[in-house]
Coordinates of N, CA and C in Angstrom, one line a residue:
M204 N 0.5 -0.9 -0.4 CA -0.1 0.0 -0.4 C 0.9 1.4 0.7
R205 N 0.6 1.9 -0.2 CA 1.5 3.7 -1.0 C 1.3 4.2 0.1
L206 N 1.8 5.3 1.4 CA 2.3 6.3 1.9 C 1.0 7.1 2.5
W207 N 0.6 6.9 1.6 CA -0.4 8.1 1.2 C -2.5 7.8 1.3
E208 N -2.0 6.5 1.0 CA -3.9 5.7 0.6 C -3.8 5.4 2.7
F209 N -1.8 4.9 3.4 CA -1.7 4.3 4.1 C -2.5 5.7 5.3
A210 N -1.6 6.5 5.1 CA -2.4 7.5 5.7 C -3.4 8.1 5.8
L211 N -4.2 7.8 4.6 CA -5.9 8.4 5.0 C -6.6 7.5 5.2
A212 N -6.5 6.0 5.0 CA -7.1 5.2 5.5 C -6.8 5.3 7.4
A213 N -5.4 5.2 7.7 CA -5.2 5.8 8.6 C -6.4 6.9 10.1
W214 N -5.8 7.8 9.0 CA -6.8 9.4 9.8 C -8.1 8.8 9.9
G215 N -9.0 7.9 8.9 CA -10.0 8.1 9.3 C -10.3 6.3 10.0
R216 N -9.7 5.6 10.9 CA -10.1 4.8 11.6 C -10.7 6.2 13.0
P217 N -11.2 5.7 13.8 CA -12.0 5.8 15.2 C -10.4 6.3 16.1
G218 N -9.9 7.8 16.3 CA -9.4 8.4 17.8 C -7.7 8.3 16.9
V219 N -8.3 8.0 15.6 CA -6.3 8.2 14.8 C -6.0 10.0 15.6
E220 N -6.8 10.7 14.7 CA -7.1 11.5 14.1 C -6.1 12.5 16.1
A221 N -7.3 12.2 16.9 CA -7.4 12.9 17.3 C -5.8 12.0 18.2
A222 N -5.3 11.4 18.7 CA -4.3 10.7 19.5 C -3.2 11.8 17.8
S223 N -2.9 11.4 17.4 CA -1.7 12.3 16.1 C -2.2 13.9 16.8
L224 N -2.9 14.1 16.5 CA -3.0 15.8 16.7 C -2.7 16.3 18.6
T225 N -2.5 14.8 19.2 CA -1.9 15.2 20.8 C -0.4 14.8 20.9
L226 N -0.3 14.6 20.3 CA 1.0 14.3 20.0 C 1.4 15.1 19.1
Q227 N 1.2 15.8 18.4 CA 1.5 17.1 17.2 C 1.5 18.7 18.4
D228 N 0.5 18.2 19.2 CA 0.7 20.0 19.4 C 0.9 20.0 21.3
E229 N 0.6 19.0 21.7 CA 1.2 18.9 22.7 C 2.6 17.9 23.0
H230 N 3.9 16.8 22.3 CA 4.0 16.8 22.1 C 5.6 17.0 21.2
G231 N 5.3 17.9 20.5 CA 5.7 18.1 19.5 C 6.6 17.6 18.4
Q232 N 5.2 16.3 18.1 CA 5.8 15.9 16.5 C 5.4 15.7 15.7
C233 N 5.7 16.1 14.7 CA 5.9 15.6 13.4 C 4.8 14.8 12.9
V234 N 3.3 14.8 12.9 CA 2.6 14.0 12.4 C 3.3 12.6 10.9
P235 N 2.7 13.7 9.8 CA 3.0 12.5 9.6 C 4.9 12.3 9.4
L236 N 5.0 12.2 10.0 CA 6.7 10.9 10.3 C 5.7 10.5 10.7
V237 N 5.4 10.4 12.2 CA 4.8 9.0 12.7 C 4.3 8.1 11.8
L238 N 3.1 8.9 11.3 CA 2.3 8.4 10.4 C 3.8 6.8 9.3
W239 N 5.0 7.4 8.7 CA 4.9 7.5 7.9 C 6.3 5.8 9.1
R240 N 6.4 6.0 10.6 CA 6.7 5.0 10.8 C 5.6 3.6 10.8
A241 N 4.9 4.0 10.7 CA 3.8 3.5 10.7 C 3.6 2.3 10.1
W242 N 3.3 3.4 8.3 CA 3.5 2.6 7.8 C 4.9 1.3 6.8
A243 N 5.8 1.7 7.8 CA 7.3 1.1 7.3 C 6.7 -0.2 7.9
V244 N 5.8 0.1 8.8 CA 6.3 -1.0 10.4 C 5.8 -2.0 9.4
A245 N 4.4 -1.8 9.3 CA 3.1 -2.2 8.7 C 3.1 -3.1 7.7
E246 N 3.9 -2.0 6.9 CA 4.8 -2.9 5.7 C 5.5 -4.4 5.6
G247 N 6.7 -3.9 6.4 CA 7.5 -5.0 6.6 C 8.8 -4.2 6.4
R248 N 9.2 -3.3 6.5 CA 10.0 -2.0 5.6 C 11.1 -2.8 6.8
A249 N 12.2 -2.6 6.7 CA 13.3 -2.5 7.3 C 14.1 -0.8 7.9
V250 N 14.0 -0.6 8.6 CA 14.3 1.5 8.6 C 15.4 1.3 9.5
P251 N 16.7 0.9 8.6 CA 18.0 1.6 9.5 C 18.9 1.8 10.1
D252 N 18.6 3.4 9.2 CA 18.5 5.2 8.8 C 18.1 5.7 9.1
T253 N 18.3 6.8 9.6 CA 16.6 7.7 9.8 C 17.6 9.4 9.7
D254 N 18.1 9.1 9.4 CA 19.2 10.3 9.0 C 18.8 11.5 8.2
R255 N 19.0 10.8 7.2 CA 18.1 11.7 6.4 C 16.5 12.0 5.9
I256 N 15.5 10.3 6.9 CA 13.8 10.8 7.3 C 14.3 12.5 7.6
L257 N 14.3 12.2 8.9 CA 15.2 13.0 9.6 C 14.9 14.6 9.0
E258 N 16.2 14.6 8.3 CA 16.5 15.7 7.4 C 15.6 16.2 6.9
V259 N 14.6 15.8 5.6 CA 13.3 15.8 5.3 C 12.2 16.1 5.5
A260 N 12.2 15.1 7.3 CA 10.9 16.3 7.8 C 10.7 17.4 9.0
R261 N 12.2 17.5 9.3 CA 12.2 18.6 9.9 C 12.4 19.6 9.0
Y262 N 12.9 19.4 8.1 CA 12.4 20.7 6.8 C 11.0 20.6 5.9
C263 N 10.8 20.2 6.0 CA 9.3 20.9 5.5 C 8.3 21.7 7.1
E264 N 8.5 20.2 8.0 CA 7.4 20.8 9.0 C 8.2 22.4 9.1
G265 N 9.2 22.5 9.2 CA 9.5 23.8 9.9 C 9.6 24.7 9.2
Q266 N 9.7 24.4 7.6 CA 9.1 25.2 7.0 C 8.3 26.5 6.5
I267 N 7.3 24.9 6.4 CA 6.3 25.1 5.5 C 5.3 24.4 6.6
L268 N 5.2 23.3 6.8 CA 4.9 22.6 7.3 C 3.6 23.4 9.2
A269 N 5.0 24.3 9.9 CA 4.0 24.7 11.1 C 3.8 25.9 10.5
P270 N 4.7 27.0 10.1 CA 4.0 28.1 9.4 C 2.9 28.3 8.3
L271 N 2.5 26.7 7.8 CA 1.2 27.3 7.9 C 0.3 26.7 8.2
R272 N 0.5 26.0 9.0 CA -0.5 25.4 10.6 C -1.0 26.6 11.6
A273 N 0.6 27.1 11.8 CA -0.1 28.7 12.7 C -0.1 29.8 11.7
T274 N -0.6 29.8 10.8 CA -1.6 31.0 9.7 C -2.5 30.4 9.4
R275 N -2.9 29.5 9.6 CA -4.3 28.3 9.7 C -5.1 28.9 10.5
R276 N -4.1 28.7 12.2 CA -4.9 28.1 13.3 C -5.1 29.8 13.7
A277 N -4.2 30.9 13.2 CA -4.5 32.6 13.4 C -5.7 33.2 12.8
V278 N -6.2 32.4 11.3 CA -7.4 32.7 11.1 C -9.0 32.7 11.6
K279 N -9.0 32.9 12.5 CA -11.0 32.9 12.9 C -11.5 33.6 12.8
A280 N -11.2 34.4 12.7 CA -12.4 35.6 12.5 C -13.4 35.6 11.1
P281 N -14.2 36.2 11.5 CA -15.4 35.7 10.8 C -15.7 36.0 9.4
G282 N -15.2 35.9 8.4 CA -15.1 35.6 7.6 C -14.2 35.0 6.6
N283 N -13.8 34.6 7.7 CA -12.0 34.4 7.0 C -12.0 32.2 6.3
A284 N -13.3 32.4 6.4 CA -13.4 30.8 5.6 C -13.0 30.6 4.4
D285 N -13.2 31.0 3.8 CA -12.0 30.4 2.9 C -10.9 31.1 2.9
I286 N -9.8 32.0 3.2 CA -8.8 32.1 3.4 C -8.6 30.4 4.9
R287 N -9.1 29.9 5.2 CA -8.8 29.0 5.8 C -8.6 27.6 4.9
K288 N -9.6 27.8 4.5 CA -9.8 26.5 4.2 C -8.8 26.0 2.9
A289 N -8.0 27.7 1.9 CA -7.1 27.8 1.5 C -6.3 26.7 1.7
L290 N -5.9 28.0 3.2 CA -4.3 27.0 4.2 C -4.6 25.7 4.1
R291 N -5.7 25.0 4.6 CA -6.0 23.8 5.2 C -5.6 23.1 3.7
A292 N -6.2 23.4 3.1 CA -5.9 22.4 1.4 C -4.2 22.6 0.9
S293 N -3.6 23.6 1.3 CA -1.8 23.7 1.0 C -1.4 23.4 2.3
E294 N -1.6 23.1 3.5 CA -0.8 22.1 4.6 C -1.3 20.2 4.2
L295 N -2.1 20.4 3.6 CA -2.9 18.7 3.0 C -2.3 18.1 2.1
A296 N -1.4 19.6 0.9 CA -0.7 19.3 -0.4 C 0.8 18.8 0.1
A297 N 1.3 19.9 1.6 CA 2.3 20.2 1.8 C 3.0 18.6 2.4
E298 N 2.1 18.4 3.5 CA 2.1 17.3 4.4 C 1.6 15.9 3.4
R299 N 1.2 15.9 2.1 CA 1.6 14.6 1.0 C 2.8 14.8 0.3
D300 N 2.9 15.8 -0.5 CA 4.3 16.3 -0.5 C 5.6 15.6 0.5
L301 N 4.9 15.6 1.5 CA 6.5 15.1 2.8 C 6.0 13.8 2.7
L302 N 4.9 12.7 3.2 CA 5.1 11.7 2.6 C 5.7 11.1 1.4
E303 N 5.7 11.2 0.2 CA 5.9 11.3 -1.0 C 7.3 11.4 -1.0
A304 N 8.0 11.9 -0.4 CA 9.2 12.1 -0.2 C 10.3 10.8 0.5
L305 N 8.9 10.6 1.5 CA 9.5 10.3 2.7 C 9.3 8.3 2.1
E306 N 8.7 8.4 1.6 CA 8.1 6.8 1.0 C 9.3 6.4 -0.4
E307 N 9.3 7.8 -0.3 CA 11.0 7.9 -1.7 C 12.2 7.5 -1.6
L308 N 12.4 7.7 -0.1 CA 13.6 7.2 1.1 C 13.7 5.9 1.4
T309 N 12.7 5.1 1.4 CA 12.4 4.1 2.7 C 12.6 2.9 2.0
P310 N 13.2 1.7 2.1 CA 14.1 0.9 1.4 C 12.7 0.0 1.4
V311 N 12.5 -0.9 -0.6 CA 11.0 -1.6 -0.2 C 11.4 -2.0 1.0
P312 N 10.2 -3.6 0.6 CA 8.9 -4.7 2.3 C 11.0 -5.7 2.5
T313 N 11.1 -6.1 3.2 CA 12.3 -7.0 3.3 C 10.9 -8.2 4.5
G314 N 9.9 -7.8 5.1 CA 9.6 -8.5 6.3 C 9.8 -8.4 7.4
H315 N 10.9 -7.7 7.2 CA 10.6 -7.3 8.8 C 9.7 -6.1 10.0
R316 N 10.0 -7.2 11.2 CA 8.7 -6.8 12.0 C 8.9 -6.2 13.0
D317 N 9.2 -4.8 13.1 CA 9.4 -4.2 14.1 C 8.3 -3.7 14.6
N318 N 8.7 -3.5 16.0 CA 7.6 -3.7 17.6 C 6.7 -2.1 16.8
L319 N 5.3 -2.4 16.9 CA 5.0 -0.6 16.7 C 5.1 0.0 18.3
A320 N 5.4 0.2 18.9 CA 5.0 1.0 20.2 C 6.5 1.4 20.3
R321 N 7.7 0.2 20.2 CA 9.0 0.5 20.1 C 9.4 1.6 19.0
A322 N 9.0 0.7 17.5 CA 9.4 2.4 16.3 C 9.1 3.3 16.7
L323 N 7.4 3.3 16.9 CA 7.3 5.1 17.1 C 7.6 5.6 19.0
S324 N 8.6 5.8 19.6 CA 8.7 5.7 20.1 C 10.6 6.0 20.5
D325 N 11.1 5.2 19.7 CA 12.8 5.5 18.8 C 12.0 7.3 18.0
L326 N 11.8 6.6 17.0 CA 11.3 7.7 16.2 C 11.0 9.0 16.1
A327 N 10.2 9.1 18.1 CA 9.9 10.2 18.7 C 11.2 11.3 19.5
F328 N 11.9 10.1 19.8 CA 13.0 10.4 20.5 C 14.1 11.5 19.1
A329 N 13.7 10.8 18.4 CA 15.2 10.6 17.8 C 15.1 12.7 16.4
W330 N 12.9 12.5 17.1 CA 12.5 14.1 15.9 C 12.8 14.7 17.5
N331 N 12.3 15.4 18.6 CA 13.0 15.9 20.2 C 12.9 15.9 21.0
G332 N 13.6 14.5 21.5 CA 14.6 13.7 22.0 C 13.0 13.6 23.7
A333 N 11.8 13.5 22.8 CA 10.9 13.1 23.5 C 10.4 11.7 23.7
R334 N 10.0 11.3 24.4 CA 9.3 9.6 23.9 C 7.9 10.2 25.3
P335 N 6.7 10.7 24.6 CA 5.2 10.5 25.1 C 4.3 8.8 25.2
A336 N 5.2 8.4 26.0 CA 5.5 7.1 26.3 C 3.5 6.9 25.1
E337 N 3.0 7.3 26.6 CA 1.6 7.4 26.9 C 0.5 7.9 25.7
A338 N 1.2 9.3 25.1 CA 0.1 9.4 23.8 C 0.8 8.3 22.1
L339 N 1.5 7.6 23.3 CA 2.2 7.4 21.9 C 1.3 5.6 22.0
A340 N 1.6 5.2 23.3 CA 1.0 3.9 23.3 C -0.4 3.4 22.7
V341 N -1.6 5.6 23.1 CA -2.8 5.7 22.6 C -2.4 4.8 21.0
L342 N -1.6 6.0 19.9 CA -1.5 6.1 18.4 C -1.1 4.4 17.7
A343 N -0.9 3.2 18.6 CA -0.4 2.3 18.9 C -1.8 1.8 18.2
E344 N -2.2 1.8 19.4 CA -2.8 0.8 20.2 C -4.3 2.1 18.7
R345 N -4.4 2.9 18.5 CA -6.0 3.3 17.4 C -5.4 2.6 15.9
L346 N -3.7 2.3 16.1 CA -3.3 1.7 14.9 C -3.6 0.5 15.0
G347 N -3.6 -0.4 15.4 CA -3.1 -2.2 15.6 C -3.8 -2.6 14.1
S348 N -5.1 -1.9 14.6 CA -5.9 -3.2 13.6 C -6.0 -2.5 11.9
E349 N -5.5 -1.3 11.6 CA -5.2 -1.0 10.3 C -3.9 -1.5 9.9
L350 N -3.3 -2.5 11.0 CA -1.5 -3.5 10.2 C -1.7 -5.0 10.1
P351 N -0.9 -5.1 9.1 CA -1.3 -6.7 9.5 C -1.4 -6.9 10.0
P352 N -1.8 -8.0 10.0 CA -2.2 -9.5 11.5 C -0.9 -10.0 12.6
A353 N 0.2 -9.9 11.1 CA 1.2 -10.3 12.1 C 1.9 -8.3 12.4
T354 N 1.3 -8.0 12.3 CA 2.1 -6.6 12.4 C 1.6 -6.7 13.8
A355 N 0.4 -6.9 14.0 CA -0.9 -6.2 15.3 C -0.7 -6.6 16.1
L356 N 0.3 -8.0 16.3 CA 0.0 -8.7 17.7 C 2.2 -8.2 18.1
L357 N 2.6 -7.1 17.5 CA 3.9 -6.7 18.2 C 3.3 -5.3 18.6
I358 N 2.5 -4.7 18.8 CA 2.4 -3.9 19.2 C 3.1 -3.4 20.1
C359 N 2.4 -3.8 22.0 CA 3.0 -3.8 23.0 C 3.8 -4.9 23.3
P360 N 4.8 -4.5 23.6 CA 6.4 -5.4 23.9 C 6.0 -6.6 25.2
P361 N 6.7 -7.3 25.2 CA 5.7 -7.9 26.7 C 6.2 -8.0 28.1
D362 N 6.8 -6.7 28.1 CA 6.6 -6.2 29.2 C 6.4 -4.7 29.5
G363 N 4.3 -5.2 28.6 CA 3.9 -4.4 28.5 C 3.9 -2.3 28.8
R364 N 5.1 -1.9 28.5 CA 6.1 -1.0 28.2 C 5.9 -0.1 26.8
P365 N 4.9 0.4 26.3 CA 5.2 1.3 25.1 C 6.5 1.9 25.2
D366 N 7.9 2.5 25.2 CA 8.8 2.4 25.0 C 9.7 1.5 24.7
G367 N 9.3 -0.1 25.9 CA 9.9 -1.7 26.2 C 10.6 -0.4 27.8
R368 N 10.8 0.7 28.7 CA 11.9 0.9 29.6 C 11.9 0.1 30.4
S369 N 12.4 -0.1 31.8 CA 11.4 -0.4 32.8 C 11.9 0.6 34.3

């Protein structure tokens, strides 16, 4: 499945939008990047090095997505509905461009199966040094049935802690 299709399907699942926006607004995470990692797990794509992925995501988030989002959120006065709609469309197009760039940088499927919660936690830490375990666990749970059955079994590690720490 293409990453954009996965992201749309995931976003439509109950609780995914709210969990993703919590990660973005309260924990400074990049939602397209988080969805990319969930997709890579679902597709069985090993991701040995995320340096280039993070570089592309940081540029897009910092230079394009965050400014568009801030402007859209600032334009709340009555009569600005058309402006907000145009900004939202631009933001969505930029997110799609980012997802397409991330997909191009991702190795082909190998059947490798990462633990979703641990993969999301490691990515969150690489993104900004945070491991919002509870918020990531909620997202992993909401995405769980979106993943293939073999992967859905790997959502929680045996110790029950989403970040795998004791």
